[in-house]
């Protein structure tokens, strides 16, 4: 019989390790930035806000990716526990650190190649999108390396029961991440000062938390009650479809609001116009809840039937 201390929750350990590496790496880079920066309080405040924003994005993206990758590997290969989980996390963290150094050198080379052209809006957006794709490669390859090094420590163990809450939580996490990443892609289009103003940063995170909470509720209602596996592929597909549908609805609502304000608002009583605007503002919120429920229910139909 395995000792209880040998049991480990690998997805959570992977997520926490990735998030700690994000914080440690950006704290070091912020310290180096401060050593080279002039003693200008406004510039230091901008650097600090930029670093906090980057850390927040990294925590969501890399923590969520690490959780999904570890959960996916656990479900496909029945790797639920290891004899020395701390060694597994140490190898994982070391690989992430190595990748961080490689990426820093890569970005330095790109800056030397493009110079001031990197300040252009299009190139900044492209570099950010490239960084997101690179994050997937970094997390997946680092976790694969950690599993390879510690393959002899693997413990055969049945999957943990009651995955409904975990799946709903992951759906909420993904929608919150999508909102933050989507806003980050738009940051280069605004003035540098405005992009790092507390109002924009705080409003972005409030929107992300709201979207995440609604997605959690929709997924919770749509998932089978006796879910034993998250089925990462199905959950990811449902979350992507829900996000796309909800924000297409948001774009449609924006068009209707624009027509209402700039088109025929002169023919509508002020009280009625305000009521319509409030109702239109609630539609996208309900859309996130409804679309997450719909697509989760559709993609988990076979799982529900198999359970019955």
Coordinates of C-alpha atoms in Angstrom, one line a residue:
X1 CA 0.0 0.0 0.0
X2 CA 1.3 3.5 -0.8
X3 CA 2.0 5.8 2.0
X4 CA -0.4 8.8 2.2
X5 CA 2.5 11.2 1.9
X6 CA 3.2 9.8 -1.5
X7 CA -0.1 11.1 -2.9
X8 CA 0.2 14.3 -4.8
X9 CA -2.1 16.6 -6.8
X10 CA 0.1 17.1 -9.8
X11 CA -2.0 19.7 -11.7
X12 CA -2.0 22.0 -8.6
X13 CA 1.7 21.5 -8.0
X14 CA 2.5 22.2 -11.6
X15 CA 0.4 25.4 -11.6
X16 CA 1.9 26.7 -8.3
X17 CA 5.4 25.9 -9.5
X18 CA 4.9 27.8 -12.8
X19 CA 3.3 30.7 -11.0
X20 CA 6.2 31.0 -8.5
X21 CA 8.7 31.0 -11.4
X22 CA 6.8 33.8 -13.0
X23 CA 6.9 35.9 -9.8
X24 CA 10.6 35.1 -9.2
X25 CA 11.7 35.8 -12.7
X26 CA 9.9 39.1 -13.0
X27 CA 11.0 40.3 -9.6
X28 CA 14.6 39.8 -10.8
X29 CA 14.1 41.5 -14.1
X30 CA 12.3 44.4 -12.3
X31 CA 15.3 44.8 -10.0
X32 CA 17.7 44.9 -12.9
X33 CA 15.4 47.4 -14.6
X34 CA 15.5 49.7 -11.5
X35 CA 19.3 49.6 -11.4
X36 CA 19.4 51.0 -14.9
X37 CA 16.5 53.4 -14.5
X38 CA 16.8 57.1 -13.5
X39 CA 15.4 58.2 -10.2
X40 CA 12.3 59.5 -11.8
X41 CA 9.2 58.7 -9.7
X42 CA 6.8 58.7 -12.6
X43 CA 9.0 56.4 -14.6
X44 CA 9.5 54.1 -11.7
X45 CA 5.7 54.0 -11.2
X46 CA 5.3 53.1 -14.9
X47 CA 7.9 50.3 -14.6
X48 CA 6.2 49.0 -11.5
X49 CA 2.7 49.0 -13.1
X50 CA 4.1 47.4 -16.2
X51 CA 5.8 44.7 -14.1
X52 CA 2.7 44.0 -12.0
X53 CA 0.5 43.8 -15.2
X54 CA 3.0 41.4 -16.8
X55 CA 3.2 39.2 -13.6
X56 CA -0.6 39.1 -13.5
X57 CA -0.8 38.0 -17.1
X58 CA 1.9 35.4 -16.5
X59 CA 0.2 34.0 -13.5
X60 CA -3.0 33.4 -15.4
X61 CA -1.5 32.1 -18.6
X62 CA 1.4 30.0 -17.3
X63 CA -0.4 28.8 -14.2
X64 CA -3.5 27.8 -16.2
X65 CA -1.4 26.1 -19.0
X66 CA 0.6 24.1 -16.4
X67 CA -2.6 22.9 -14.8
X68 CA -4.1 21.9 -18.1
X69 CA -1.0 20.2 -19.4
X70 CA -0.6 18.2 -16.1
X71 CA -4.2 17.3 -16.0
X72 CA -4.1 16.2 -19.7
X73 CA -1.0 14.0 -19.1
X74 CA -2.6 12.6 -15.9
X75 CA -5.7 11.6 -17.8
X76 CA -4.0 10.1 -20.8
X77 CA -1.2 8.2 -19.1
X78 CA -2.8 7.6 -15.7
X79 CA 0.0 9.6 -13.9
X80 CA -1.7 10.8 -10.8
X81 CA 1.1 10.6 -8.2
X82 CA 4.9 10.3 -7.9
X83 CA 7.0 9.1 -5.0
X84 CA 9.1 12.3 -5.0
X85 CA 6.8 15.1 -6.3
X86 CA 9.2 17.8 -5.1
X87 CA 11.9 16.4 -7.4
X88 CA 9.4 16.4 -10.3
X89 CA 8.6 20.1 -9.5
X90 CA 12.3 21.0 -9.2
X91 CA 13.0 19.6 -12.7
X92 CA 9.9 21.4 -14.0
X93 CA 11.0 24.7 -12.5
X94 CA 14.6 24.2 -13.7
X95 CA 13.4 23.7 -17.3
X96 CA 11.1 26.8 -17.0
X97 CA 14.1 28.8 -15.8
X98 CA 16.2 27.6 -18.7
X99 CA 13.5 28.6 -21.2
X100 CA 13.2 32.0 -19.5
X101 CA 16.9 32.6 -20.2
X102 CA 16.6 31.4 -23.8
X103 CA 13.6 33.7 -24.4
X104 CA 15.3 36.7 -22.8
X105 CA 18.3 36.2 -25.1
X106 CA 15.9 35.7 -28.1
X107 CA 14.1 39.0 -27.3
X108 CA 17.4 40.8 -26.9
X109 CA 18.4 39.6 -30.3
X110 CA 15.1 40.7 -31.8
X111 CA 15.5 44.2 -30.2
X112 CA 19.0 44.5 -31.7
X113 CA 17.7 43.4 -35.0
X114 CA 14.6 45.6 -35.2
X115 CA 15.7 48.4 -32.9
X116 CA 13.1 51.1 -32.5
X117 CA 10.8 49.4 -35.0
X118 CA 9.8 47.1 -32.1
X119 CA 7.9 50.0 -30.7
X120 CA 5.4 49.9 -33.6
X121 CA 1.9 48.8 -32.7
X122 CA 1.7 45.9 -35.2
X123 CA 5.1 44.4 -34.3
X124 CA 4.3 44.7 -30.5
X125 CA 1.0 42.8 -31.0
X126 CA 2.8 40.2 -33.1
X127 CA 5.5 39.7 -30.5
X128 CA 2.9 39.4 -27.8
X129 CA 1.0 36.7 -29.8
X130 CA 4.3 34.9 -30.5
X131 CA 5.0 34.9 -26.8
X132 CA 1.7 33.3 -26.1
X133 CA 2.4 30.5 -28.5
X134 CA 5.8 30.1 -27.0
X135 CA 4.3 29.8 -23.5
X136 CA 2.5 26.6 -24.7
X137 CA 5.7 25.1 -26.0
X138 CA 7.6 26.1 -22.8
X139 CA 5.0 24.6 -20.4
X140 CA 4.4 21.4 -22.4
X141 CA 8.1 20.7 -23.1
X142 CA 9.1 21.4 -19.5
X143 CA 6.4 19.1 -18.1
X144 CA 7.4 16.4 -20.5
X145 CA 11.0 16.7 -19.5
X146 CA 10.1 16.5 -15.8
X147 CA 8.0 13.4 -16.3
X148 CA 10.8 11.8 -18.4
X149 CA 13.4 12.4 -15.7
X150 CA 11.1 11.1 -12.9
X151 CA 9.4 8.3 -14.9
X152 CA 10.6 5.6 -12.4
X153 CA 8.9 7.5 -9.5
X154 CA 5.4 7.0 -11.0
X155 CA 2.8 5.5 -8.7
X156 CA -0.1 3.5 -10.2
X157 CA -3.2 5.1 -8.7
X158 CA -6.9 5.5 -9.7
X159 CA -7.9 9.0 -10.8
X160 CA -9.3 11.4 -8.1
X161 CA -13.1 11.4 -8.0
X162 CA -15.4 14.4 -8.3
X163 CA -13.9 16.3 -11.2
X164 CA -17.0 18.5 -11.8
X165 CA -15.8 21.4 -9.6
X166 CA -12.3 21.2 -11.1
X167 CA -13.6 21.3 -14.7
X168 CA -15.9 24.3 -13.9
X169 CA -13.0 26.1 -12.2
X170 CA -10.8 25.5 -15.2
X171 CA -13.5 26.9 -17.5
X172 CA -13.7 30.0 -15.4
X173 CA -9.9 30.3 -15.3
X174 CA -9.7 30.1 -19.1
X175 CA -12.4 32.8 -19.7
X176 CA -10.6 35.1 -17.2
X177 CA -7.4 34.5 -19.0
X178 CA -8.9 35.2 -22.4
X179 CA -10.2 38.6 -21.2
X180 CA -6.9 39.6 -19.8
X181 CA -5.0 38.4 -22.9
X182 CA -7.4 40.0 -25.2
X183 CA -7.0 43.4 -23.5
X184 CA -3.2 42.9 -23.5
X185 CA -3.4 42.5 -27.3
X186 CA -5.2 45.9 -27.5
X187 CA -2.7 47.7 -25.2
X188 CA -0.3 48.7 -28.1
X189 CA -3.1 50.5 -29.8
X190 CA -3.4 53.1 -26.9
X191 CA -1.0 55.6 -25.5
X192 CA 1.8 54.1 -23.5
X193 CA 0.8 56.0 -20.3
X194 CA -2.9 55.1 -20.7
X195 CA -2.0 51.4 -21.2
X196 CA -0.6 51.2 -17.7
X197 CA -3.0 53.5 -15.9
X198 CA -4.6 52.0 -12.8
X199 CA -8.1 52.6 -14.2
X200 CA -7.5 50.4 -17.3
X201 CA -5.6 47.7 -15.4
X202 CA -8.2 47.5 -12.6
X203 CA -11.2 47.5 -15.0
X204 CA -9.6 44.8 -17.1
X205 CA -9.2 42.5 -14.0
X206 CA -12.8 43.3 -12.9
X207 CA -14.0 42.2 -16.3
X208 CA -11.9 39.1 -16.2
X209 CA -13.2 38.1 -12.8
X210 CA -16.8 38.6 -13.9
X211 CA -16.3 36.6 -17.1
X212 CA -14.6 33.8 -15.1
X213 CA -17.4 33.7 -12.5
X214 CA -20.1 33.5 -15.3
X215 CA -18.2 30.8 -17.1
X216 CA -17.8 28.8 -13.9
X217 CA -21.5 29.0 -13.4
X218 CA -22.3 27.9 -16.9
X219 CA -19.9 25.0 -16.9
X220 CA -21.1 23.9 -13.5
X221 CA -24.7 23.7 -14.8
X222 CA -23.7 22.0 -18.0
X223 CA -21.3 19.4 -16.7
X224 CA -22.4 15.9 -15.7
X225 CA -22.7 15.5 -11.9
X226 CA -20.6 12.3 -11.7
X227 CA -17.7 13.5 -13.8
X228 CA -14.6 11.4 -13.2
X229 CA -12.3 13.0 -15.7
X230 CA -12.0 16.6 -16.8
X231 CA -11.6 15.7 -20.5
X232 CA -9.3 18.6 -21.2
X233 CA -9.9 18.7 -24.9
X234 CA -13.7 18.9 -24.6
X235 CA -13.5 21.5 -21.9
X236 CA -11.0 23.6 -23.9
X237 CA -13.2 23.4 -27.0
X238 CA -16.3 24.4 -25.0
X239 CA -14.6 27.4 -23.4
X240 CA -13.3 28.6 -26.8
X241 CA -16.7 28.3 -28.4
X242 CA -18.4 30.0 -25.5
X243 CA -15.9 32.9 -25.5
X244 CA -16.2 33.4 -29.3
X245 CA -20.0 33.3 -29.2
X246 CA -20.3 35.6 -26.2
X247 CA -18.0 38.3 -27.7
X248 CA -19.7 38.1 -31.1
X249 CA -22.8 38.9 -29.1
X250 CA -21.0 41.7 -27.3
X251 CA -19.9 43.1 -30.7
X252 CA -23.5 43.0 -31.9
X253 CA -24.7 44.7 -28.8
X254 CA -22.1 47.4 -29.3
X255 CA -23.4 48.0 -32.8
X256 CA -27.0 48.3 -31.5
X257 CA -25.9 50.7 -28.8
X258 CA -24.0 52.8 -31.3
X259 CA -27.1 53.0 -33.6
X260 CA -29.3 53.8 -30.6
X261 CA -27.1 56.7 -29.4
X262 CA -26.0 58.1 -32.7
X263 CA -28.9 57.0 -34.9
X264 CA -32.4 57.4 -33.6
X265 CA -31.9 58.5 -30.0
X266 CA -33.7 61.7 -30.7
X267 CA -36.9 59.8 -31.2
X268 CA -36.6 57.8 -28.0
X269 CA -37.5 59.1 -24.6
X270 CA -34.5 59.5 -22.3
X271 CA -35.8 57.1 -19.6
X272 CA -36.6 54.4 -22.2
X273 CA -33.1 54.9 -23.8
X274 CA -31.4 54.4 -20.5
X275 CA -33.5 51.2 -19.8
X276 CA -32.6 49.8 -23.2
X277 CA -28.9 50.5 -22.7
X278 CA -28.9 48.8 -19.3
X279 CA -30.7 45.8 -20.8
X280 CA -28.3 45.6 -23.7
X281 CA -25.4 45.8 -21.3
X282 CA -26.7 42.7 -19.4
X283 CA -27.1 40.6 -22.6
X284 CA -23.3 39.8 -23.0
X285 CA -23.1 38.9 -19.4
X286 CA -25.9 36.4 -19.7
X287 CA -24.4 35.3 -23.0
X288 CA -21.2 34.2 -21.3
X289 CA -23.2 32.1 -18.8
X290 CA -25.6 30.8 -21.4
X291 CA -23.0 29.9 -24.1
X292 CA -20.7 28.2 -21.6
X293 CA -23.6 26.1 -20.4
X294 CA -24.7 25.3 -24.0
X295 CA -21.3 24.3 -25.4
X296 CA -20.3 22.4 -22.2
X297 CA -23.6 20.4 -22.4
X298 CA -23.2 19.7 -26.1
X299 CA -19.6 18.5 -25.9
X300 CA -20.1 16.5 -22.7
X301 CA -23.3 14.8 -24.1
X302 CA -21.5 11.4 -24.7
X303 CA -19.9 11.5 -21.2
X304 CA -23.3 12.1 -19.7
X305 CA -24.9 9.2 -21.6
X306 CA -22.1 6.9 -20.7
X307 CA -22.5 7.7 -17.1
X308 CA -26.2 6.9 -17.3

